[in-house]
């Protein structure tokens, strides 16, 4: 706690310096002709049917279009589909497409391209996009501008799910195959790929025939710069114009520069601990409760994270559909934690805490703080930091230790992703709770938003009582941008070049 106390004044000063720049007038700001963005890594692939990574959205959202997209507030809005309708039983979804939409090679997009893309994804067992189309039984072109999806079961949110289907050209694929889409892809989006030098730069050029009008930013250059410090220095030197994700520790270095804006904005991920209730010592509910009450979430979020986190009591952030503000963070009670550990008869067996140490802000410091709290409670915790490239596959394959620290969020800005991925049988699941599983399936078929929210809240209430997942804090985003650029981020930290005006 002494570390947190000494950081408190520093944190306040840094945040004041950062937010004071918000007062800078934006009246005369106009979108730059060229914008250079520093990312923490490169996109994994240019083929939209083979990628669901968050960082890859910087390509997919600018070069491709889906039937729908999400607004900053998480609302589903039209993109390639002008409108859509659903049958009473929620199993048939019919989308009316925009007319005259052009691919980057000048050809016209039709419903047949949507059908092709759907069938292409479903036929590729290696495609991660298949998970988002798992309920599609078939897609058919009713006519050139109408496509109908038949689902295997009722689904009230397929319009939101359809944002993952980035439409590809059947004719272009037939002529160029996977190699074409992996090296010189075309889409219907506001930008064309001009150049990709892996691990160096990705250059996007505005598409003059874009159905939504040619965007104001004519050239977007994405540069992968893995080092936090290097990204910050590139912004300071003017080498880049925008860094969408910065660690809190660098805020003070940048915030004092009048040529820059350094700000904190809502995010889309929640950091959490998962405790496997099927493996000792977490098969004892007293130990799970002890871990829950032993951690001072407020101190971690407000002081260690310098105000770039917000203590949370629910596994979804405020930016997501399904968020319930009535959930509050577990109250810090170190004495109760010690008592519970003693009552449980814990024998001192080492407990490994796995966590990714290079993908989230201050991950090492947060993991060390968690270990410190649990050690104070009487638990023998050993930290196991892992590169994200090793952690994530182990997480997907359920090969992590019985306790791990992670942060997870929904790119569709809705609790559905979290529930389907972490709680539902058939998803990423280490322990099945039948009551939660039933609620997840029921909310998926509910069109009444009030009833849907009641089901979602009940699922998270049961989860908090069971203490398999312990929400810690909402992970806010820290970004830096040149002061003369008006940038309003989305919660997912993805740069949509076409939103600059």
Short mmCIF file of C-alpha atoms in Angstrom, two decimals:
data_model
loop_
_atom_site.label_atom_id
_atom_site.label_comp_id
_atom_site.label_asym_id
_atom_site.label_seq_id
_atom_site.Cartn_x
_atom_site.Cartn_y
_atom_site.Cartn_z
CA UNK A 1 0.00 0.00 0.00
CA UNK A 2 2.91 2.39 0.54
CA UNK A 3 3.66 2.28 -3.20
CA UNK A 4 0.08 3.20 -4.04
CA UNK A 5 0.15 6.06 -1.54
CA UNK A 6 3.29 7.63 -3.00
CA UNK A 7 1.85 7.37 -6.51
CA UNK A 8 -1.42 9.08 -5.64
CA UNK A 9 -0.21 12.65 -6.02
CA UNK A 10 1.72 11.80 -9.16
CA UNK A 11 -1.35 10.20 -10.71
CA UNK A 12 -3.51 13.22 -10.04
CA UNK A 13 -0.94 15.59 -11.50
CA UNK A 14 -0.49 13.48 -14.60
CA UNK A 15 -4.23 13.26 -15.21
CA UNK A 16 -4.71 16.99 -14.69
CA UNK A 17 -1.93 17.70 -17.19
CA UNK A 18 -3.50 15.33 -19.69
CA UNK A 19 -7.06 16.53 -19.38
CA UNK A 20 -6.13 20.21 -19.37
CA UNK A 21 -5.34 19.85 -23.06
CA UNK A 22 -8.96 19.00 -23.80
CA UNK A 23 -9.79 22.70 -23.60
CA UNK A 24 -7.85 23.28 -26.82
CA UNK A 25 -10.26 24.67 -29.41
CA UNK A 26 -11.18 22.25 -32.19
CA UNK A 27 -13.15 24.80 -34.21
CA UNK A 28 -10.49 25.15 -36.89
CA UNK A 29 -9.48 21.48 -36.98
CA UNK A 30 -9.87 19.62 -40.22
CA UNK A 31 -9.06 16.03 -41.08
CA UNK A 32 -5.43 15.66 -42.21
CA UNK A 33 -4.78 14.54 -45.78
CA UNK A 34 -2.42 11.90 -44.40
CA UNK A 35 -2.52 10.22 -41.01
CA UNK A 36 0.19 7.98 -39.57
CA UNK A 37 -0.83 5.66 -36.73
CA UNK A 38 1.46 3.62 -34.48
CA UNK A 39 0.11 0.21 -33.49
CA UNK A 40 1.54 -2.26 -30.99
CA UNK A 41 1.92 -4.88 -33.71
CA UNK A 42 1.15 -5.76 -37.31
CA UNK A 43 -2.07 -7.20 -38.69
CA UNK A 44 -1.84 -11.01 -38.85
CA UNK A 45 -3.28 -11.36 -42.37
CA UNK A 46 -4.96 -9.36 -45.13
CA UNK A 47 -7.65 -12.02 -45.66
CA UNK A 48 -10.78 -11.05 -43.67
CA UNK A 49 -12.03 -14.64 -43.63
CA UNK A 50 -8.98 -15.77 -41.65
CA UNK A 51 -8.75 -13.19 -38.88
CA UNK A 52 -10.74 -12.00 -35.90
CA UNK A 53 -7.87 -10.35 -34.02
CA UNK A 54 -8.58 -6.91 -32.53
CA UNK A 55 -5.49 -5.36 -34.14
CA UNK A 56 -6.57 -6.74 -37.52
CA UNK A 57 -9.72 -4.62 -37.33
CA UNK A 58 -7.58 -1.64 -38.32
CA UNK A 59 -7.42 -3.30 -41.74
CA UNK A 60 -10.84 -4.96 -41.87
CA UNK A 61 -12.91 -1.92 -40.87
CA UNK A 62 -11.18 0.37 -43.36
CA UNK A 63 -10.72 -1.90 -46.38
CA UNK A 64 -13.83 -4.07 -46.11
CA UNK A 65 -17.51 -3.70 -45.31
CA UNK A 66 -19.90 -6.02 -43.50
CA UNK A 67 -23.69 -6.05 -43.63
CA UNK A 68 -23.83 -4.00 -40.44
CA UNK A 69 -21.45 -2.08 -38.22
CA UNK A 70 -21.48 -0.66 -34.70
CA UNK A 71 -21.61 2.97 -33.69
CA UNK A 72 -19.56 4.45 -30.87
CA UNK A 73 -22.49 3.77 -28.54
CA UNK A 74 -22.62 0.11 -29.57
CA UNK A 75 -25.82 0.47 -31.60
CA UNK A 76 -26.18 -1.70 -34.72
CA UNK A 77 -26.27 0.53 -37.81
CA UNK A 78 -26.55 -0.22 -41.55
CA UNK A 79 -23.47 -0.70 -43.68
CA UNK A 80 -23.78 -2.84 -46.83
CA UNK A 81 -27.32 -3.66 -45.75
CA UNK A 82 -29.71 -0.71 -45.95
CA UNK A 83 -32.32 -2.55 -43.89
CA UNK A 84 -33.21 -6.00 -42.61
CA UNK A 85 -36.15 -8.01 -41.32
CA UNK A 86 -36.48 -11.12 -39.21
CA UNK A 87 -39.14 -13.80 -39.06
CA UNK A 88 -41.34 -14.15 -36.00
CA UNK A 89 -39.45 -17.25 -34.89
CA UNK A 90 -36.07 -15.43 -35.25
CA UNK A 91 -34.64 -18.05 -37.61
CA UNK A 92 -34.81 -16.20 -40.95
CA UNK A 93 -32.98 -12.91 -41.43
CA UNK A 94 -33.39 -11.05 -44.72
CA UNK A 95 -31.04 -8.19 -45.58
CA UNK A 96 -31.73 -5.59 -48.30
CA UNK A 97 -28.39 -4.50 -49.80
CA UNK A 98 -27.35 -1.10 -51.07
CA UNK A 99 -27.42 -0.79 -54.85
CA UNK A 100 -24.36 0.12 -56.88
CA UNK A 101 -21.72 -0.77 -54.27
CA UNK A 102 -18.32 -1.19 -55.94
CA UNK A 103 -15.40 -3.43 -55.10
CA UNK A 104 -11.97 -1.86 -55.38
CA UNK A 105 -11.49 -3.44 -58.83
CA UNK A 106 -14.58 -1.60 -60.10
CA UNK A 107 -16.93 -4.59 -60.14
CA UNK A 108 -20.38 -4.36 -58.55
CA UNK A 109 -21.12 -6.20 -55.34
CA UNK A 110 -24.26 -8.35 -55.29
CA UNK A 111 -26.02 -10.71 -52.91
CA UNK A 112 -24.09 -13.53 -54.55
CA UNK A 113 -20.87 -12.14 -53.06
CA UNK A 114 -22.44 -12.20 -49.59
CA UNK A 115 -23.51 -15.82 -50.12
CA UNK A 116 -20.04 -16.73 -51.38
CA UNK A 117 -18.33 -15.12 -48.40
CA UNK A 118 -20.63 -16.96 -45.98
CA UNK A 119 -20.08 -20.33 -47.63
CA UNK A 120 -16.34 -19.69 -47.93
CA UNK A 121 -16.03 -19.06 -44.19
CA UNK A 122 -18.21 -22.01 -43.20
CA UNK A 123 -16.24 -24.37 -45.47
CA UNK A 124 -12.90 -23.34 -43.97
CA UNK A 125 -12.38 -25.24 -40.73
CA UNK A 126 -9.37 -23.05 -39.92
CA UNK A 127 -11.35 -19.81 -40.14
CA UNK A 128 -11.90 -18.12 -36.76
CA UNK A 129 -14.83 -16.26 -38.32
CA UNK A 130 -16.81 -19.55 -38.39
CA UNK A 131 -17.49 -19.18 -34.67
CA UNK A 132 -19.60 -16.10 -35.39
CA UNK A 133 -21.58 -17.84 -38.13
CA UNK A 134 -22.10 -21.09 -36.24
CA UNK A 135 -25.89 -20.73 -36.29
CA UNK A 136 -26.12 -20.21 -40.07
CA UNK A 137 -27.68 -23.19 -41.82
CA UNK A 138 -27.65 -21.56 -45.24
CA UNK A 139 -27.41 -18.24 -47.05
CA UNK A 140 -29.21 -17.60 -50.31
CA UNK A 141 -29.51 -14.74 -52.81
CA UNK A 142 -33.18 -13.88 -53.25
CA UNK A 143 -32.16 -11.38 -55.94
CA UNK A 144 -29.12 -9.21 -56.64
CA UNK A 145 -29.79 -6.94 -53.67
CA UNK A 146 -31.45 -9.31 -51.20
CA UNK A 147 -29.85 -12.08 -49.16
CA UNK A 148 -31.58 -14.40 -46.71
CA UNK A 149 -29.94 -16.30 -43.86
CA UNK A 150 -31.62 -19.35 -42.33
CA UNK A 151 -30.42 -20.16 -38.82
CA UNK A 152 -30.43 -23.47 -36.98
CA UNK A 153 -32.04 -21.88 -33.93
CA UNK A 154 -33.66 -18.58 -32.98
CA UNK A 155 -31.19 -15.74 -32.52
CA UNK A 156 -32.34 -12.22 -31.69
CA UNK A 157 -28.92 -10.64 -32.28
CA UNK A 158 -27.91 -11.92 -35.71
CA UNK A 159 -27.91 -8.35 -37.06
CA UNK A 160 -25.13 -7.59 -34.55
CA UNK A 161 -23.33 -10.85 -35.31
CA UNK A 162 -23.35 -10.12 -39.05
CA UNK A 163 -20.76 -7.36 -38.51
CA UNK A 164 -18.11 -10.12 -38.50
CA UNK A 165 -18.86 -11.11 -42.10
CA UNK A 166 -16.60 -8.89 -44.23
CA UNK A 167 -17.76 -9.34 -47.79
CA UNK A 168 -15.31 -10.68 -50.39
CA UNK A 169 -15.66 -10.79 -54.18
CA UNK A 170 -16.55 -14.21 -55.59
CA UNK A 171 -15.14 -13.33 -59.03
CA UNK A 172 -11.88 -11.99 -57.62
CA UNK A 173 -11.45 -15.04 -55.38
CA UNK A 174 -12.19 -17.42 -58.27
CA UNK A 175 -9.47 -15.70 -60.30
CA UNK A 176 -6.88 -15.19 -57.54
CA UNK A 177 -7.70 -17.62 -54.71
CA UNK A 178 -6.39 -17.43 -51.17
CA UNK A 179 -3.09 -16.04 -52.45
CA UNK A 180 -4.83 -13.04 -53.98
CA UNK A 181 -6.61 -12.16 -50.75
CA UNK A 182 -3.44 -12.73 -48.75
CA UNK A 183 -1.31 -10.42 -50.91
CA UNK A 184 -3.53 -7.98 -52.87
CA UNK A 185 -7.04 -8.07 -51.41
CA UNK A 186 -10.04 -6.05 -52.52
CA UNK A 187 -13.10 -5.04 -50.56
CA UNK A 188 -15.93 -2.52 -50.74
CA UNK A 189 -14.59 -0.35 -47.93
CA UNK A 190 -13.59 3.33 -47.95
CA UNK A 191 -9.90 2.48 -48.41
CA UNK A 192 -7.85 0.35 -50.79
CA UNK A 193 -4.69 -1.43 -49.74
CA UNK A 194 -1.81 0.39 -51.45
CA UNK A 195 1.14 -1.31 -49.76
CA UNK A 196 1.90 -3.79 -47.02
CA UNK A 197 5.46 -4.33 -45.86
CA UNK A 198 5.08 -6.80 -43.03
CA UNK A 199 6.28 -5.52 -39.63
CA UNK A 200 7.07 -2.12 -41.18
CA UNK A 201 3.99 -0.38 -42.63
CA UNK A 202 0.53 -0.79 -44.09
CA UNK A 203 -0.56 2.01 -46.43
CA UNK A 204 -4.24 2.58 -47.23
CA UNK A 205 -5.50 4.98 -49.91
CA UNK A 206 -8.98 6.50 -50.07
CA UNK A 207 -11.32 4.78 -52.56
CA UNK A 208 -12.92 7.47 -54.77
CA UNK A 209 -15.91 5.29 -55.68
CA UNK A 210 -16.80 4.36 -52.11
CA UNK A 211 -20.57 4.21 -51.73
CA UNK A 212 -20.44 6.42 -48.63
CA UNK A 213 -18.40 9.12 -50.40
CA UNK A 214 -14.64 9.51 -50.59
CA UNK A 215 -13.26 9.93 -47.04
CA UNK A 216 -11.51 13.09 -45.89
CA UNK A 217 -8.27 11.35 -44.89
CA UNK A 218 -6.71 10.40 -48.21
CA UNK A 219 -3.84 8.25 -46.94
CA UNK A 220 -3.62 6.20 -43.77
CA UNK A 221 -0.30 4.67 -42.74
CA UNK A 222 -0.29 2.08 -39.96
CA UNK A 223 3.13 1.39 -38.46
CA UNK A 224 3.70 -1.56 -36.09
CA UNK A 225 5.89 -0.37 -33.19
CA UNK A 226 5.83 -3.02 -30.42
CA UNK A 227 7.69 -0.99 -27.76
CA UNK A 228 5.54 1.31 -25.64
CA UNK A 229 8.41 3.76 -25.23
CA UNK A 230 9.19 3.71 -28.96
CA UNK A 231 5.57 4.52 -29.83
CA UNK A 232 5.61 7.42 -27.38
CA UNK A 233 8.90 8.72 -28.76
CA UNK A 234 7.58 8.46 -32.32
CA UNK A 235 4.66 10.67 -31.30
CA UNK A 236 6.95 13.16 -29.56
CA UNK A 237 9.23 13.41 -32.59
CA UNK A 238 6.35 13.85 -35.02
CA UNK A 239 7.12 10.57 -36.76
CA UNK A 240 3.52 9.46 -36.14
CA UNK A 241 0.33 11.46 -35.62
CA UNK A 242 -1.66 9.11 -33.39
CA UNK A 243 -1.00 6.37 -30.86
CA UNK A 244 -4.32 4.68 -29.96
CA UNK A 245 -2.94 2.79 -26.97
CA UNK A 246 -0.38 4.08 -24.46
CA UNK A 247 0.60 2.76 -21.03
CA UNK A 248 -0.35 4.96 -18.05
CA UNK A 249 3.32 5.21 -17.06
CA UNK A 250 4.05 7.36 -20.13
CA UNK A 251 1.22 9.83 -19.68
CA UNK A 252 3.31 12.37 -17.78
CA UNK A 253 6.10 12.31 -20.36
CA UNK A 254 3.68 13.21 -23.15
CA UNK A 255 1.06 15.32 -21.42
CA UNK A 256 3.38 18.28 -20.83
CA UNK A 257 3.94 18.78 -24.55
CA UNK A 258 1.54 21.47 -25.88
CA UNK A 259 1.78 19.98 -29.37
CA UNK A 260 0.05 16.82 -28.15
CA UNK A 261 -3.18 15.70 -26.53
CA UNK A 262 -3.02 12.79 -24.10
CA UNK A 263 -6.42 11.65 -22.93
CA UNK A 264 -8.27 8.82 -21.22
CA UNK A 265 -11.39 7.37 -22.86
CA UNK A 266 -13.79 4.48 -22.18
CA UNK A 267 -12.55 1.03 -23.14
CA UNK A 268 -14.19 -2.28 -23.95
CA UNK A 269 -12.26 -4.78 -21.81
CA UNK A 270 -12.56 -5.88 -18.20
CA UNK A 271 -9.61 -7.37 -16.36
CA UNK A 272 -10.42 -10.40 -14.22
CA UNK A 273 -9.19 -13.48 -12.42
CA UNK A 274 -10.52 -16.91 -13.27
CA UNK A 275 -10.41 -19.55 -10.53
CA UNK A 276 -11.07 -23.13 -11.61
CA UNK A 277 -13.66 -24.52 -9.14
CA UNK A 278 -12.82 -28.08 -10.15
CA UNK A 279 -9.18 -27.97 -9.01
CA UNK A 280 -7.71 -27.50 -5.52
CA UNK A 281 -7.54 -25.21 -3.70
CA UNK A 282 -10.30 -23.42 -5.64
CA UNK A 283 -12.68 -26.34 -5.31
CA UNK A 284 -13.16 -24.93 -1.82
CA UNK A 285 -15.62 -21.97 -2.03
CA UNK A 286 -13.99 -20.41 1.05
CA UNK A 287 -10.72 -20.02 -0.87
CA UNK A 288 -12.52 -18.46 -3.83
CA UNK A 289 -14.23 -16.02 -1.48
CA UNK A 290 -10.91 -15.26 0.21
CA UNK A 291 -9.31 -14.36 -3.11
CA UNK A 292 -12.30 -12.18 -3.98
CA UNK A 293 -12.24 -10.07 -0.82
CA UNK A 294 -8.43 -9.98 -0.51
CA UNK A 295 -7.93 -7.68 -3.53
CA UNK A 296 -8.25 -3.91 -3.28
CA UNK A 297 -9.67 -3.18 -6.71
CA UNK A 298 -10.04 0.55 -6.06
CA UNK A 299 -6.38 0.94 -5.11
CA UNK A 300 -5.27 -0.94 -8.21
CA UNK A 301 -7.52 1.04 -10.57
CA UNK A 302 -7.18 4.51 -9.08
CA UNK A 303 -3.62 4.52 -7.83
CA UNK A 304 -1.53 1.79 -9.43
CA UNK A 305 -3.22 2.31 -12.82
CA UNK A 306 -3.14 6.11 -12.35
CA UNK A 307 -6.87 6.40 -12.86
CA UNK A 308 -6.84 4.52 -16.17
CA UNK A 309 -8.87 1.71 -14.66
CA UNK A 310 -12.22 1.68 -12.88
CA UNK A 311 -13.00 -0.91 -10.22
CA UNK A 312 -15.80 -3.16 -11.44
CA UNK A 313 -18.24 -5.75 -10.19
CA UNK A 314 -19.37 -7.10 -13.57
CA UNK A 315 -17.58 -8.79 -16.46
CA UNK A 316 -18.73 -6.21 -19.06
CA UNK A 317 -17.82 -2.50 -19.18
CA UNK A 318 -20.28 0.42 -19.39
CA UNK A 319 -19.69 0.69 -23.16
CA UNK A 320 -21.31 -2.73 -23.70
CA UNK A 321 -24.89 -3.79 -24.12
CA UNK A 322 -25.83 -5.91 -21.11
CA UNK A 323 -23.95 -3.73 -18.63
CA UNK A 324 -25.74 -3.35 -15.29
CA UNK A 325 -24.64 -0.41 -13.14
CA UNK A 326 -26.14 -1.96 -10.02
CA UNK A 327 -23.19 -4.36 -9.80
CA UNK A 328 -20.53 -2.93 -7.51
CA UNK A 329 -16.93 -4.04 -6.91
CA UNK A 330 -16.34 -6.58 -4.14
CA UNK A 331 -15.43 -4.72 -0.96
CA UNK A 332 -11.82 -5.05 0.12
CA UNK A 333 -11.68 -6.94 3.44
CA UNK A 334 -8.16 -8.25 4.22
CA UNK A 335 -9.10 -9.51 7.68
CA UNK A 336 -11.98 -11.58 6.34
CA UNK A 337 -9.66 -12.96 3.65
CA UNK A 338 -7.19 -14.19 6.29
CA UNK A 339 -10.01 -15.74 8.32
CA UNK A 340 -11.43 -17.56 5.29
CA UNK A 341 -8.02 -18.99 4.34
CA UNK A 342 -7.59 -20.32 7.88
CA UNK A 343 -11.10 -21.78 7.97
CA UNK A 344 -10.51 -23.51 4.64
CA UNK A 345 -7.52 -25.38 6.06
CA UNK A 346 -5.26 -24.29 3.22
CA UNK A 347 -1.99 -26.27 3.46
CA UNK A 348 0.35 -23.80 1.78
CA UNK A 349 0.57 -25.59 -1.56
CA UNK A 350 1.95 -23.12 -4.13
CA UNK A 351 -0.65 -21.46 -6.37
CA UNK A 352 0.55 -20.40 -9.82
CA UNK A 353 -0.82 -17.15 -11.28
CA UNK A 354 -0.48 -17.16 -15.08
CA UNK A 355 -0.80 -13.84 -16.88
CA UNK A 356 0.19 -12.16 -20.18
CA UNK A 357 2.95 -9.67 -19.46
CA UNK A 358 3.19 -7.78 -22.76
CA UNK A 359 -0.32 -7.12 -24.01
CA UNK A 360 -2.03 -4.95 -21.40
CA UNK A 361 -0.98 -1.77 -19.58
CA UNK A 362 1.07 -2.41 -16.43
CA UNK A 363 0.29 -6.13 -16.46
CA UNK A 364 3.39 -6.99 -14.42
CA UNK A 365 2.61 -4.39 -11.77
CA UNK A 366 -1.03 -5.49 -11.50
CA UNK A 367 -0.08 -9.16 -11.21
CA UNK A 368 2.47 -8.30 -8.52
CA UNK A 369 -0.16 -6.33 -6.61
CA UNK A 370 -2.62 -9.24 -6.80
CA UNK A 371 0.05 -11.66 -5.58
CA UNK A 372 0.87 -9.28 -2.74
CA UNK A 373 -2.73 -9.09 -1.57
CA UNK A 374 -3.15 -12.87 -1.71
CA UNK A 375 0.12 -13.44 0.11
CA UNK A 376 -1.08 -11.13 2.88
CA UNK A 377 -4.22 -13.26 3.11
CA UNK A 378 -2.09 -16.36 3.70
CA UNK A 379 -1.93 -17.88 0.22
CA UNK A 380 1.33 -19.00 -1.37
CA UNK A 381 1.21 -17.38 -4.81
CA UNK A 382 3.88 -17.69 -7.48
CA UNK A 383 3.79 -15.46 -10.56
CA UNK A 384 4.17 -16.94 -14.04
CA UNK A 385 4.46 -14.14 -16.63
CA UNK A 386 3.97 -15.29 -20.21
CA UNK A 387 4.40 -13.67 -23.60
CA UNK A 388 0.94 -13.08 -25.08
CA UNK A 389 1.83 -15.30 -28.04
CA UNK A 390 2.22 -18.16 -25.56
CA UNK A 391 -0.54 -17.15 -23.15
CA UNK A 392 -3.37 -16.79 -25.66
CA UNK A 393 -3.12 -20.25 -27.28
CA UNK A 394 -2.88 -21.79 -23.80
CA UNK A 395 -6.00 -19.83 -22.81
CA UNK A 396 -7.89 -20.99 -25.90
CA UNK A 397 -6.89 -24.61 -25.24
CA UNK A 398 -7.66 -24.42 -21.48
CA UNK A 399 -4.07 -25.21 -20.56
CA UNK A 400 -3.48 -22.38 -18.09
CA UNK A 401 -3.04 -22.85 -14.35
CA UNK A 402 -6.15 -23.01 -12.11
CA UNK A 403 -5.76 -19.24 -11.48
CA UNK A 404 -4.93 -16.71 -14.17
CA UNK A 405 -5.19 -12.96 -14.76
CA UNK A 406 -6.49 -11.72 -18.10
CA UNK A 407 -8.52 -8.97 -19.76
CA UNK A 408 -11.29 -9.71 -22.22
CA UNK A 409 -13.73 -7.63 -24.21
CA UNK A 410 -16.40 -7.84 -26.86
CA UNK A 411 -15.68 -6.42 -30.31
CA UNK A 412 -19.45 -6.44 -30.81
CA UNK A 413 -19.86 -4.28 -27.67
CA UNK A 414 -22.28 -6.67 -26.00
CA UNK A 415 -22.34 -9.10 -23.10
CA UNK A 416 -23.30 -11.83 -25.57
CA UNK A 417 -19.65 -12.32 -26.51
CA UNK A 418 -18.50 -12.67 -22.92
CA UNK A 419 -21.34 -15.02 -22.00
CA UNK A 420 -20.95 -17.20 -25.09
CA UNK A 421 -17.17 -17.35 -24.83
CA UNK A 422 -16.61 -17.80 -21.09
CA UNK A 423 -19.82 -19.27 -19.70
CA UNK A 424 -21.69 -21.27 -22.31
CA UNK A 425 -21.15 -24.97 -22.92
CA UNK A 426 -19.29 -25.32 -26.20
CA UNK A 427 -17.32 -22.10 -25.72
CA UNK A 428 -14.12 -21.47 -23.81
CA UNK A 429 -15.24 -23.24 -20.66
CA UNK A 430 -13.37 -24.79 -17.76
CA UNK A 431 -16.36 -25.26 -15.46
CA UNK A 432 -20.00 -25.51 -16.51
CA UNK A 433 -22.74 -23.89 -14.45
CA UNK A 434 -26.04 -25.20 -15.88
CA UNK A 435 -28.03 -22.26 -14.50
CA UNK A 436 -25.84 -19.73 -16.30
CA UNK A 437 -25.77 -21.84 -19.45
CA UNK A 438 -29.58 -21.86 -19.59
CA UNK A 439 -29.74 -18.09 -19.13
CA UNK A 440 -27.19 -17.51 -21.90
CA UNK A 441 -29.28 -19.53 -24.35
CA UNK A 442 -32.55 -17.91 -23.26
CA UNK A 443 -31.32 -14.31 -23.59
CA UNK A 444 -30.13 -15.09 -27.11
CA UNK A 445 -33.72 -15.79 -28.15
CA UNK A 446 -35.30 -12.85 -26.32
CA UNK A 447 -36.27 -9.75 -28.34
CA UNK A 448 -37.67 -7.80 -25.39
CA UNK A 449 -34.66 -5.75 -24.24
CA UNK A 450 -35.87 -5.47 -20.65
CA UNK A 451 -36.30 -9.22 -20.32
CA UNK A 452 -32.99 -9.84 -22.07
CA UNK A 453 -31.23 -7.55 -19.59
CA UNK A 454 -32.84 -9.34 -16.66
CA UNK A 455 -31.47 -12.66 -17.91
CA UNK A 456 -27.99 -11.24 -18.50
CA UNK A 457 -27.90 -9.63 -15.06
CA UNK A 458 -29.05 -12.85 -13.42
CA UNK A 459 -26.29 -14.78 -15.20
CA UNK A 460 -23.66 -12.38 -13.87
CA UNK A 461 -25.23 -12.39 -10.40
CA UNK A 462 -24.90 -16.19 -10.25
CA UNK A 463 -21.34 -15.88 -11.56
CA UNK A 464 -20.39 -13.45 -8.80
CA UNK A 465 -21.85 -15.76 -6.17
CA UNK A 466 -20.00 -18.75 -7.62
CA UNK A 467 -16.75 -16.75 -7.88
CA UNK A 468 -15.27 -18.60 -10.80
CA UNK A 469 -14.74 -15.26 -12.54
CA UNK A 470 -13.73 -12.27 -10.43
CA UNK A 471 -14.08 -8.96 -12.29
CA UNK A 472 -11.37 -6.51 -11.21
CA UNK A 473 -11.52 -3.28 -13.20
CA UNK A 474 -12.66 -1.75 -16.46
CA UNK A 475 -9.60 -1.13 -18.61
CA UNK A 476 -9.80 2.42 -19.93
CA UNK A 477 -7.80 3.48 -22.98
CA UNK A 478 -5.03 6.08 -22.97
CA UNK A 479 -4.25 7.61 -26.33
CA UNK A 480 -1.97 10.33 -27.66
CA UNK A 481 -2.56 12.45 -30.74
CA UNK A 482 -1.22 15.66 -32.25
CA UNK A 483 -3.09 18.63 -30.79
CA UNK A 484 -4.35 19.84 -34.16
CA UNK A 485 -6.12 16.56 -34.94
CA UNK A 486 -9.68 16.02 -33.72
CA UNK A 487 -9.77 12.35 -32.76
CA UNK A 488 -12.74 10.75 -30.99
CA UNK A 489 -11.92 7.09 -30.24
CA UNK A 490 -14.24 4.14 -30.23
CA UNK A 491 -14.12 1.95 -27.09
CA UNK A 492 -12.22 -0.80 -28.96
CA UNK A 493 -9.18 1.44 -29.74
CA UNK A 494 -9.51 0.70 -33.47
CA UNK A 495 -8.78 3.61 -35.82
CA UNK A 496 -11.56 4.09 -38.35
CA UNK A 497 -10.00 6.45 -40.85
CA UNK A 498 -13.36 7.22 -42.45
CA UNK A 499 -14.74 8.82 -39.26
CA UNK A 500 -12.42 11.86 -39.49
CA UNK A 501 -14.12 14.93 -40.91
#
